[in-house]
Coordinates of C-alpha atoms in Angstrom, one line a residue:
M1 CA 128.3 117.4 114.8
L2 CA 128.0 118.5 110.3
N3 CA 124.7 120.3 110.9
Q4 CA 122.4 120.9 113.5
S5 CA 119.2 122.2 114.2
G6 CA 116.5 123.5 116.6
G7 CA 113.7 123.7 114.9
S8 CA 110.7 124.9 116.6
E9 CA 107.1 122.3 114.8
A10 CA 103.8 125.3 112.0
D11 CA 101.4 124.9 114.8
C12 CA 99.2 123.7 111.0
S13 CA 97.2 121.8 110.1
V14 CA 95.1 121.0 107.0
S15 CA 91.3 122.6 107.1
S16 CA 88.1 122.7 105.0
D17 CA 88.5 126.2 106.2
S18 CA 91.0 126.7 103.3
D19 CA 91.5 130.8 105.1
E20 CA 92.0 129.4 108.4
K21 CA 94.7 131.4 109.8
C22 CA 98.5 129.4 110.9
S23 CA 101.4 130.6 112.4
G24 CA 104.7 128.8 112.1
S25 CA 108.7 129.7 113.2
H26 CA 110.3 133.6 112.5
P27 CA 111.8 133.1 109.0
D28 CA 115.4 134.6 111.1
E29 CA 115.7 132.2 114.2
P30 CA 118.1 130.3 112.8
G31 CA 117.4 126.0 111.8
T32 CA 114.1 126.8 112.0
L33 CA 110.9 126.2 109.5
R34 CA 112.0 127.7 106.4
S35 CA 109.5 128.3 103.5
L36 CA 111.0 127.9 100.3
S37 CA 108.4 128.9 98.3
P38 CA 106.8 132.1 96.2
P39 CA 104.6 132.7 95.3
M40 CA 102.5 132.1 98.8
S41 CA 103.2 132.0 101.5
C42 CA 101.4 129.7 104.8
N43 CA 100.8 133.0 106.8
D44 CA 99.5 135.4 104.4
S45 CA 95.6 133.4 104.9
A46 CA 94.1 135.7 102.0
L47 CA 96.3 134.7 99.3
L48 CA 95.0 131.2 100.1
K49 CA 92.1 131.4 100.5
M50 CA 92.0 133.8 96.9
H51 CA 94.5 130.7 95.0
S52 CA 91.8 127.4 96.4
E53 CA 88.7 129.6 94.8
R54 CA 90.1 129.2 91.7
Q55 CA 91.2 126.1 92.1
T56 CA 88.6 124.0 94.3
S57 CA 88.7 121.4 91.6
V58 CA 92.3 120.7 91.8
K59 CA 93.6 118.1 93.2
Y60 CA 96.9 117.8 95.6
Y61 CA 98.9 115.3 96.5
V62 CA 102.4 115.8 99.3
G63 CA 105.4 114.8 98.4
I64 CA 108.4 115.0 101.3
D65 CA 111.9 114.7 100.5
V66 CA 114.4 113.2 103.4
G67 CA 118.0 114.4 102.0
S68 CA 121.2 114.1 103.2
A69 CA 120.6 117.8 105.5
S70 CA 117.2 118.2 105.3
V71 CA 113.1 117.5 105.2
R72 CA 111.1 119.2 102.6
A73 CA 107.8 118.6 101.4
A74 CA 105.8 120.1 99.1
L75 CA 102.6 121.0 97.8
V76 CA 102.1 119.1 94.7
D77 CA 99.3 119.6 91.8
E78 CA 97.8 116.8 90.1
F79 CA 99.9 119.9 87.1
G80 CA 103.5 119.2 88.5
T81 CA 103.7 121.9 89.6
V82 CA 104.7 122.9 93.0
V83 CA 102.3 124.8 95.3
M84 CA 103.7 125.6 98.6
H85 CA 107.5 124.6 99.3
A86 CA 108.7 123.6 102.7
E87 CA 112.3 122.4 103.9
Q88 CA 114.0 121.3 107.5
P89 CA 117.5 120.5 108.5
I90 CA 117.9 117.5 109.8
H91 CA 121.0 117.0 112.3
I92 CA 124.2 114.3 111.3
W93 CA 126.9 112.8 114.3
E94 CA 129.8 112.4 113.4
P95 CA 131.4 110.7 116.5
Q96 CA 134.0 109.4 114.5
P97 CA 135.5 108.9 110.7
D98 CA 133.1 107.2 108.4
H99 CA 130.7 107.1 110.6
Y100 CA 128.1 109.4 109.9
E101 CA 124.2 109.4 112.5
Q102 CA 120.5 110.7 112.9
S103 CA 118.4 110.9 114.6
S104 CA 115.2 109.3 113.5
A105 CA 112.6 111.0 115.6
D106 CA 114.6 113.5 114.6
I107 CA 114.0 113.0 110.4
W108 CA 110.2 112.0 111.3
A109 CA 110.0 115.1 112.8
A110 CA 110.6 117.7 110.3
C111 CA 109.1 116.2 108.1
C112 CA 105.4 116.3 110.1
A113 CA 107.1 120.3 110.5
V114 CA 107.8 121.1 107.5
T115 CA 104.2 119.1 106.1
K116 CA 102.9 120.7 108.6
E117 CA 103.4 123.7 107.0
V118 CA 102.6 123.0 102.7
V119 CA 99.7 122.3 103.6
C120 CA 98.4 124.9 106.3
G121 CA 94.6 126.2 104.8
V122 CA 95.0 124.2 102.2
D123 CA 90.2 122.0 101.7
A124 CA 91.7 119.0 103.2
S125 CA 88.9 117.2 100.3
Q126 CA 91.4 118.1 97.4
I127 CA 94.4 116.3 98.9
R128 CA 94.5 112.9 97.9
G129 CA 97.7 111.3 98.7
I130 CA 100.6 111.9 100.4
G131 CA 104.2 110.1 99.1
F132 CA 107.6 110.1 100.8
D133 CA 111.3 109.3 99.3
A134 CA 114.3 109.6 101.3
T135 CA 118.3 108.3 101.9
C136 CA 119.1 104.7 101.7
S137 CA 119.9 104.7 105.1
L138 CA 119.9 102.3 107.2
V139 CA 117.2 102.5 110.4
V140 CA 117.4 99.9 113.6
V141 CA 114.9 100.3 116.2
D142 CA 113.2 97.2 119.0
K143 CA 110.6 94.7 119.4
Q144 CA 108.5 98.3 120.8
F145 CA 109.5 99.9 117.5
Q146 CA 111.5 102.6 120.1
P147 CA 115.1 103.8 118.7
L148 CA 118.3 101.2 119.1
A149 CA 122.0 102.5 119.2
V150 CA 124.1 102.1 116.3
N151 CA 127.4 103.6 118.4
S152 CA 129.2 102.0 120.9
Q153 CA 128.3 105.2 122.5
G154 CA 124.5 104.0 123.7
Q155 CA 123.3 107.4 122.2
N156 CA 120.2 105.2 121.7
N157 CA 118.3 108.6 119.9
R158 CA 121.6 107.2 117.5
N159 CA 119.4 105.0 115.7
V160 CA 120.4 105.5 111.5
I161 CA 123.8 104.8 109.6
M162 CA 123.3 107.1 106.7
W163 CA 124.4 106.2 103.7
M164 CA 127.6 107.7 103.1
D165 CA 128.7 105.3 106.2
H166 CA 130.8 104.0 105.0
R167 CA 132.2 102.1 108.9
A168 CA 131.9 98.4 106.7
V169 CA 135.0 98.4 104.8
S170 CA 135.8 95.3 106.6
Q171 CA 132.6 93.5 105.8
V172 CA 132.5 94.9 102.3
D173 CA 135.5 93.6 101.0
R174 CA 134.2 89.9 103.0
I175 CA 131.2 89.9 101.1
N176 CA 132.9 90.8 97.9
A177 CA 135.3 88.1 98.0
T178 CA 132.5 85.6 98.3
Q179 CA 132.1 86.2 94.9
H180 CA 128.5 85.0 95.6
R181 CA 126.0 85.3 92.1
I182 CA 123.9 87.8 93.7
L183 CA 126.5 90.0 93.4
S184 CA 125.7 90.7 89.2
Y185 CA 123.4 92.5 89.8
V186 CA 124.8 95.3 91.6
G187 CA 127.3 95.7 88.8
G188 CA 129.8 93.0 90.0
V189 CA 131.3 94.4 93.7
M190 CA 128.8 95.7 96.3
S191 CA 129.1 98.9 98.2
V192 CA 129.6 99.7 101.9
E193 CA 126.7 102.2 101.5
M194 CA 124.9 99.6 101.5
Q195 CA 123.2 97.4 103.8
P196 CA 124.8 94.1 103.9
P197 CA 127.6 95.2 104.9
K198 CA 126.0 98.0 108.3
L199 CA 124.4 94.8 109.5
L200 CA 126.8 92.4 109.8
W201 CA 129.0 95.9 111.1
I202 CA 125.8 96.2 113.6
K203 CA 126.3 92.1 114.1
E204 CA 129.8 91.8 114.5
N205 CA 130.7 95.3 117.1
L206 CA 127.7 95.9 118.5
Q207 CA 125.9 91.9 119.7
E208 CA 124.3 92.8 123.0
S209 CA 123.7 96.3 122.6
C210 CA 121.9 96.2 119.0
W211 CA 121.7 93.0 117.2
E212 CA 120.5 91.0 119.8
K213 CA 117.6 93.8 120.9
A214 CA 116.7 95.0 117.1
G215 CA 113.2 93.8 116.3
Y216 CA 113.7 95.6 112.7
F217 CA 116.4 97.3 110.5
F218 CA 114.5 99.4 107.4
D219 CA 115.8 101.8 105.0
L220 CA 114.8 105.1 104.8
P221 CA 111.8 105.4 102.9
D222 CA 110.7 102.5 104.8
F223 CA 110.9 103.4 107.8
L224 CA 108.9 106.3 106.4
S225 CA 106.2 104.9 105.2
W226 CA 105.5 102.6 108.6
K227 CA 105.9 105.8 110.8
A228 CA 102.9 107.2 108.6
T229 CA 100.5 103.9 108.6
G230 CA 101.9 101.1 111.3
V231 CA 103.1 98.5 108.3
T232 CA 105.8 97.3 108.2
A233 CA 106.2 96.9 104.4
R234 CA 109.0 97.2 101.9
S235 CA 108.9 98.6 98.9
L236 CA 110.9 96.8 95.6
C237 CA 113.0 99.7 95.1
T238 CA 114.8 99.6 98.2
L239 CA 115.2 95.7 98.6
V240 CA 115.6 95.4 95.5
C241 CA 118.6 98.5 95.1
K242 CA 119.9 98.3 98.7
W243 CA 119.5 95.0 100.6
T244 CA 120.5 92.2 97.5
Y245 CA 115.9 91.1 97.1
T246 CA 115.2 90.2 93.3
S247 CA 111.5 91.0 91.6
D248 CA 111.3 87.7 90.6
G249 CA 113.2 84.8 93.3
G250 CA 112.3 87.1 96.4
W251 CA 115.2 86.2 99.4
D252 CA 119.0 83.9 98.4
D253 CA 118.8 82.2 101.7
S254 CA 122.5 81.2 100.4
F255 CA 123.5 84.4 100.4
W256 CA 122.7 86.1 103.9
K257 CA 124.5 82.4 105.4
I258 CA 127.8 82.8 103.9
I259 CA 128.0 85.8 105.3
G260 CA 127.3 85.2 107.9
L261 CA 124.0 86.8 108.9
E262 CA 121.5 83.5 108.2
D263 CA 119.3 84.9 111.7
L264 CA 117.9 86.5 109.6
V265 CA 116.9 84.3 107.1
K266 CA 114.7 81.8 111.1
D267 CA 112.1 83.9 111.4
K268 CA 111.7 84.0 107.3
Y269 CA 113.0 87.7 106.6
E270 CA 110.6 90.0 109.2
K271 CA 113.2 91.9 110.2
I272 CA 114.3 92.9 107.5
G273 CA 111.2 92.5 105.4
N274 CA 108.8 89.9 103.7
H275 CA 106.1 92.2 103.0
V276 CA 107.2 93.6 99.4
L277 CA 104.9 96.8 97.8
S278 CA 105.3 98.2 94.2
P279 CA 107.1 101.7 94.3
G280 CA 103.5 104.1 94.4
E281 CA 101.2 100.5 96.1
S282 CA 99.1 102.7 98.6
V283 CA 100.2 100.6 101.6
G284 CA 97.9 99.6 104.5
K285 CA 94.7 102.0 105.2
G286 CA 97.0 105.1 104.5
L287 CA 97.6 107.8 107.5
T288 CA 96.4 106.7 111.7
P289 CA 94.6 108.7 114.2
E290 CA 98.4 109.6 115.2
A291 CA 100.2 110.3 111.8
A292 CA 98.3 112.0 110.7
K293 CA 97.6 114.3 113.4
E294 CA 101.8 115.1 114.0
L295 CA 101.3 115.8 110.2
G296 CA 98.3 118.3 109.8
L297 CA 96.1 115.9 107.2
P298 CA 93.6 113.7 107.6
E299 CA 93.4 110.8 108.8
G300 CA 92.9 107.7 106.7
I301 CA 94.8 110.0 103.2
A302 CA 96.9 107.4 101.0
V303 CA 99.8 106.5 101.2
A304 CA 102.0 105.4 99.1
A305 CA 104.7 102.5 99.4
S306 CA 108.7 104.7 98.9
L307 CA 111.7 105.4 97.1
I308 CA 115.0 106.5 98.0
D309 CA 115.5 109.8 96.5
A310 CA 118.0 110.0 94.0
H311 CA 114.0 107.3 92.2
A312 CA 112.9 109.1 93.1
G313 CA 114.5 112.7 91.1
G314 CA 114.0 110.0 88.0
L315 CA 110.6 109.9 89.1
G316 CA 110.0 113.1 88.1
V317 CA 112.0 114.3 85.2
I318 CA 112.2 111.2 83.4
G319 CA 109.4 110.4 81.7
A320 CA 108.0 114.6 80.9
D321 CA 106.9 115.3 76.8
V322 CA 110.0 116.8 75.3
R323 CA 108.1 116.8 71.8
G324 CA 108.8 119.9 70.2
H325 CA 112.3 120.5 71.5
N326 CA 113.7 119.3 68.9
L327 CA 115.8 116.6 71.0
P328 CA 117.4 113.0 70.2
C329 CA 115.1 111.3 72.4
E330 CA 112.2 113.0 70.8
N331 CA 110.4 109.3 68.5
Q332 CA 112.9 107.4 71.8
P333 CA 112.4 104.9 73.5
I334 CA 112.1 106.3 77.3
T335 CA 115.0 104.3 77.5
S336 CA 117.6 106.7 75.4
R337 CA 117.5 109.2 78.3
V338 CA 119.5 109.0 82.1
A339 CA 118.4 111.4 84.7
L340 CA 120.9 112.8 86.4
I341 CA 120.3 113.4 90.0
C342 CA 122.3 115.7 91.5
G343 CA 123.7 116.8 95.0
T344 CA 125.0 115.5 97.9
S345 CA 126.3 112.4 96.1
S346 CA 125.4 112.2 91.9
C347 CA 123.0 109.1 90.5
H348 CA 122.9 108.1 87.2
M349 CA 119.6 106.1 86.8
G350 CA 119.8 103.8 82.8
I351 CA 117.4 102.2 82.6
S352 CA 116.0 98.9 80.0
E353 CA 113.6 97.0 78.2
T354 CA 116.2 93.8 78.7
P355 CA 118.8 93.6 82.1
I356 CA 121.8 95.0 80.5
F357 CA 125.6 94.0 83.0
V358 CA 127.2 96.4 83.8
P359 CA 130.5 96.3 85.3
G360 CA 131.1 99.3 88.5
V361 CA 126.8 100.3 88.1
W362 CA 124.7 99.0 90.3
G363 CA 121.7 96.7 88.4
P364 CA 120.4 95.8 86.9
Y365 CA 117.2 96.3 88.9
F366 CA 113.2 94.5 87.3
S367 CA 111.4 98.2 88.7
A368 CA 113.2 99.5 91.6
M369 CA 111.8 102.9 89.8
V370 CA 110.1 102.5 86.3
P371 CA 107.6 99.9 86.4
G372 CA 108.1 97.1 83.9
L373 CA 111.9 98.1 82.8
W374 CA 114.7 98.0 84.0
L375 CA 117.4 100.2 85.9
N376 CA 121.6 101.0 86.5
E377 CA 122.3 102.5 88.9
G378 CA 125.6 104.6 88.4
G379 CA 126.6 107.0 91.5
Q380 CA 129.2 109.3 92.0
S381 CA 129.7 109.5 96.4
A382 CA 130.7 113.6 96.9
T383 CA 129.1 115.8 94.9
G384 CA 127.9 118.6 96.3
K385 CA 129.8 117.8 99.4
L386 CA 133.3 118.5 97.7
I387 CA 132.4 121.2 95.5
E388 CA 131.3 122.6 99.2
H389 CA 135.0 120.9 101.2
V390 CA 136.8 123.1 98.5
V391 CA 135.4 125.8 97.6
Q392 CA 135.0 127.0 102.1
G393 CA 138.2 124.8 102.4
H394 CA 140.9 127.5 100.3
V395 CA 142.0 130.8 102.0
A396 CA 140.6 133.2 100.0
F397 CA 137.0 131.2 101.4
P398 CA 136.4 134.1 103.8
E399 CA 136.9 137.0 100.9
L400 CA 134.9 134.9 99.1
Q401 CA 131.9 134.9 101.0
S402 CA 132.4 139.2 102.0
K403 CA 131.9 140.3 98.7
A404 CA 129.1 137.5 97.5
A405 CA 127.5 139.2 100.6
A406 CA 128.5 142.8 99.8
S407 CA 126.5 142.0 96.1
A408 CA 123.8 139.1 97.1
Q409 CA 124.6 137.2 95.3
S410 CA 125.4 133.5 96.2
I411 CA 129.0 132.7 96.9
Y412 CA 128.3 130.4 93.6
T413 CA 127.1 133.1 91.7
Y414 CA 129.6 134.7 92.6
L415 CA 132.2 132.4 91.7
N416 CA 131.2 131.8 88.7
S417 CA 130.5 135.4 88.0
H418 CA 134.0 135.8 88.6
L419 CA 135.4 133.8 85.9
D420 CA 133.3 135.5 83.9
L421 CA 135.7 138.3 85.0
I422 CA 138.9 136.0 84.1
K423 CA 138.7 134.5 81.9
K424 CA 139.1 137.4 78.8
S425 CA 138.5 135.8 75.1
L426 CA 138.6 132.2 76.6
P427 CA 135.7 130.2 77.1
V428 CA 135.2 129.7 80.8
G429 CA 136.2 126.0 80.6
F430 CA 139.4 126.1 79.0
L431 CA 141.1 127.9 81.9
T432 CA 142.2 124.9 83.5
V433 CA 144.0 123.9 80.3
D434 CA 146.6 123.1 83.6
L435 CA 144.7 122.5 86.9
H436 CA 143.4 118.4 86.9
V437 CA 140.9 116.7 89.6
W438 CA 140.4 113.7 89.8
P439 CA 137.0 113.4 92.3
D440 CA 136.9 110.8 94.2
F441 CA 137.7 112.4 97.7
H442 CA 135.0 109.6 99.2
G443 CA 136.4 106.4 97.5
N444 CA 135.1 105.8 93.6
R445 CA 130.9 105.2 93.4
S446 CA 130.7 103.8 89.3
P447 CA 132.2 102.8 87.2
L448 CA 135.4 101.9 89.4
T449 CA 133.9 100.5 92.7
D450 CA 137.0 101.3 94.1
L451 CA 136.6 103.0 97.2
T452 CA 140.3 103.1 97.9
L453 CA 140.9 105.6 95.6
K454 CA 141.8 109.4 97.1
G455 CA 140.9 113.1 95.4
M456 CA 143.9 114.1 93.4
V457 CA 144.5 118.0 92.6
V458 CA 147.7 119.0 90.4
G459 CA 148.8 121.7 88.5
L460 CA 149.2 124.4 91.9
T461 CA 151.1 127.7 92.6
L462 CA 151.9 130.0 95.7
S463 CA 148.6 131.5 95.0
R464 CA 146.3 132.7 97.2
G465 CA 144.0 134.7 96.0
L466 CA 140.0 134.8 94.7
D467 CA 141.6 134.1 91.1
E468 CA 142.7 130.9 92.4
L469 CA 140.2 130.1 94.6
A470 CA 137.3 130.3 91.0
L471 CA 140.3 128.0 88.9
I472 CA 139.8 125.4 91.7
Y473 CA 135.8 125.4 91.8
L474 CA 136.1 124.9 88.0
A475 CA 137.7 122.3 87.6
T476 CA 136.7 121.0 89.9
I477 CA 132.9 120.7 88.2
Q478 CA 134.2 119.4 85.9
A479 CA 136.1 116.5 87.2
I480 CA 132.9 115.8 88.3
A481 CA 131.4 116.1 84.7
L482 CA 134.9 113.7 83.6
G483 CA 133.4 111.3 86.6
T484 CA 129.8 111.5 84.3
R485 CA 130.8 111.5 81.1
H486 CA 133.4 107.8 82.8
I487 CA 129.1 106.3 84.3
L488 CA 127.7 106.7 80.8
E489 CA 130.7 105.5 78.6
A490 CA 130.6 101.9 80.7
M491 CA 126.7 102.0 80.1
E492 CA 127.0 102.6 77.1
A493 CA 129.8 100.6 76.1
A494 CA 127.4 97.4 78.4
G495 CA 124.5 97.7 75.8
H496 CA 123.1 101.5 76.5
H497 CA 122.0 103.2 73.9
I498 CA 122.1 107.7 75.0
N499 CA 121.1 110.4 74.1
T500 CA 120.0 113.3 76.7
L501 CA 120.7 113.7 79.8
F502 CA 118.2 115.1 82.6
L503 CA 119.2 116.4 85.1
C504 CA 117.8 117.4 88.7
G505 CA 119.0 118.7 91.9
G506 CA 120.6 121.4 94.4
L507 CA 122.9 120.8 91.5
S508 CA 120.8 121.2 88.6
K509 CA 120.9 124.8 90.4
N510 CA 124.1 126.6 89.0
P511 CA 124.2 127.4 85.3
L512 CA 127.9 125.6 85.4
F513 CA 127.7 123.4 86.4
V514 CA 125.0 121.5 83.8
Q515 CA 127.0 123.8 81.0
M516 CA 130.9 121.2 81.6
H517 CA 128.0 118.3 82.3
A518 CA 126.6 119.5 78.7
D519 CA 130.5 119.6 77.3
I520 CA 131.6 116.7 77.8
T521 CA 129.4 114.5 78.0
G522 CA 129.0 115.7 74.2
K523 CA 125.6 115.1 75.2
P524 CA 122.4 118.1 75.6
V525 CA 121.4 118.6 79.0
V526 CA 117.6 118.3 79.8
L527 CA 116.6 120.5 82.8
S528 CA 113.4 120.1 84.8
K529 CA 110.5 123.0 84.6
E530 CA 109.8 122.1 88.6
V531 CA 113.2 122.8 90.0
E532 CA 112.0 120.5 92.8
S533 CA 112.2 117.4 90.6
V534 CA 112.0 114.8 93.4
L535 CA 109.9 116.5 96.0
V536 CA 108.0 116.5 92.6
G537 CA 109.1 112.3 91.8
A538 CA 107.3 112.3 95.8
A539 CA 104.2 113.2 95.0
I540 CA 103.7 111.0 91.8
L541 CA 104.2 108.2 94.3
G542 CA 101.4 109.7 96.5
A543 CA 99.3 110.5 93.2
C544 CA 99.4 106.3 91.6
A545 CA 98.5 105.5 95.5
S546 CA 95.1 107.4 95.7
G547 CA 93.8 106.1 92.1
D548 CA 94.1 109.2 90.7
F549 CA 96.3 107.7 88.2
A550 CA 96.0 104.4 86.4
S551 CA 100.4 104.0 86.5
I552 CA 103.3 105.4 87.6
Q553 CA 103.9 106.2 83.2
E554 CA 101.6 108.0 83.0
A555 CA 101.9 110.5 86.4
M556 CA 105.1 110.6 85.5
A557 CA 104.0 112.0 81.8
K558 CA 101.4 114.2 82.7
M559 CA 103.2 115.8 85.8
G560 CA 107.3 115.6 84.6
K561 CA 107.5 119.4 83.1
I562 CA 110.1 120.3 81.2
G563 CA 112.2 123.6 81.3
R564 CA 115.4 124.7 79.6
V565 CA 117.3 123.2 77.3
V566 CA 121.3 122.9 77.8
R567 CA 123.0 122.2 74.3
P568 CA 126.9 121.8 74.3
N569 CA 129.1 123.6 72.7
H570 CA 130.9 121.7 70.0
E571 CA 133.8 123.1 69.1
H572 CA 135.7 123.1 72.2
Q573 CA 135.1 119.0 72.3
R574 CA 138.3 119.0 71.9
F575 CA 139.7 120.2 74.2
Y576 CA 137.7 118.0 76.9
D577 CA 138.6 115.3 74.9
K578 CA 142.1 116.2 76.0
K579 CA 140.8 116.9 80.1
Y580 CA 139.4 113.5 79.7
K581 CA 142.7 111.5 78.3
V582 CA 144.3 114.1 81.4
F583 CA 141.2 112.8 84.0
L584 CA 142.0 108.6 83.5
K585 CA 146.2 109.1 83.1
L586 CA 145.0 110.4 86.5
V587 CA 143.9 108.0 88.2
E588 CA 146.2 105.2 86.5
H589 CA 149.1 107.1 88.4
Q590 CA 147.0 106.9 91.4
R591 CA 147.4 103.7 91.1
E592 CA 150.6 103.1 90.1
Y593 CA 152.1 105.2 93.0
R594 CA 149.9 102.2 95.6
S595 CA 151.7 100.1 93.3
I596 CA 154.9 101.6 94.0
M597 CA 154.9 101.8 97.5
K598 CA 152.8 98.7 98.8
S599 CA 156.3 97.2 96.5
S600 CA 158.9 95.9 98.7

């Protein structure tokens, strides 16, 4: 198991009395709810009362984000400010290599706990809507909506195949071998992280225990809106991006038949979705009484059709007003921007007015993120996870931990400071002149779409100290940024015109990560005023569902706010151009080595 928590649910709910006292989990207990939001605490009723009195006319929205390892919620006001923010870990099971599973019950319980925390003591009449986003994981339930095991152990609580699960490699290879026309909308090659190969794996490996008993297959964002409303409607975002649905043609019967899943066609696609809503549309009659009680919210509050987590991040940043910042995207169409959502993995969201087919990049998807615009989605399957893997696996990691703790810093803040110490007169980035990393430790999602690629490190020495750990950490961050450049160049070669990057997600909090992306791509990086842009994006959905904004675009412009702008050091361009040449050589060589080893 990668992550385990036994978090206790905070006993809080909204009330019409804004000074009602609430109790929550003790912050020092392992695995319990963590409220991350200054300046207000759920346990500080006087402060909440004072805030509520000052803000009696302000409208609030709840954004709930289910990431890979935790669930987060935020109370966001109509101006896009995160007022309260809470987080709780969720379980991940890894029963065998490349199999990653979760529990929908565990995830929903965490959603309820963090939501109760952020709305505690707030006047219920001011909360207008709720929006969900989540990873594109596959949830399986039976005809009575009870969880079904997605594993041979028969553990029904483990009914979610995570997005990063790679069990369906042979299934996706067979799907791609069909060369069906629908594959042109996923960059020409379907990813193992999408839902059709996972469904085929279930049919071929769990026929009696799961496939024949299954009543519904949900993308996780759609499961959450069903739990909240009792309505099985699916989001256009999830179906278009991960299930091969198209906004103009709907489902393609011939695709499902050719890959061996014709049973889904027979029931008019009821199991995977035949009622489709655009992101931000109101679902059903809002919160059901049961869900309202569990979430600590009033019955009937508007619930929005959901988004995949990366797409919510894109929504939270890409439409912000940039006037006065001297950015190349000012007075340019929104299509000149790319949103980069960087957490456990990274997603590169580029939009266009007409469909652009980019080899190796998902899409084009119509209205999957911004209504009326086409989306291309590039991605790196492991970024935050890769940095963590490289740092924690190094022999000097215990020394790093102790020194970071002694200086009251995070390990990454300490590493950044250590790099500044050892750089001497050089720019920090130049320290890796002889150290190069190819970052595909979990295969390549974009633009090479090659799951079989492996990570590479060139330039290791016998040194075992903190200096070497700092250098491999730096080289890994640079490799991720070089991978972003690789994706952007593929998008630009196909017809995108990109001049500005908008970053959000956990890694955007790391100034070294941000600066390397600016220097290596040569493009300015815009950071959101609210670091939790994914949660703002989820709240934007709730704002639209409530009817308080006329459109997603209006809500994006009013609730998305930019903060710091990081500009590239153009004098370093020559160095990074050379690093990029080496970067491309690494994968060329890896393929040569493979060819040699396969030769007779």
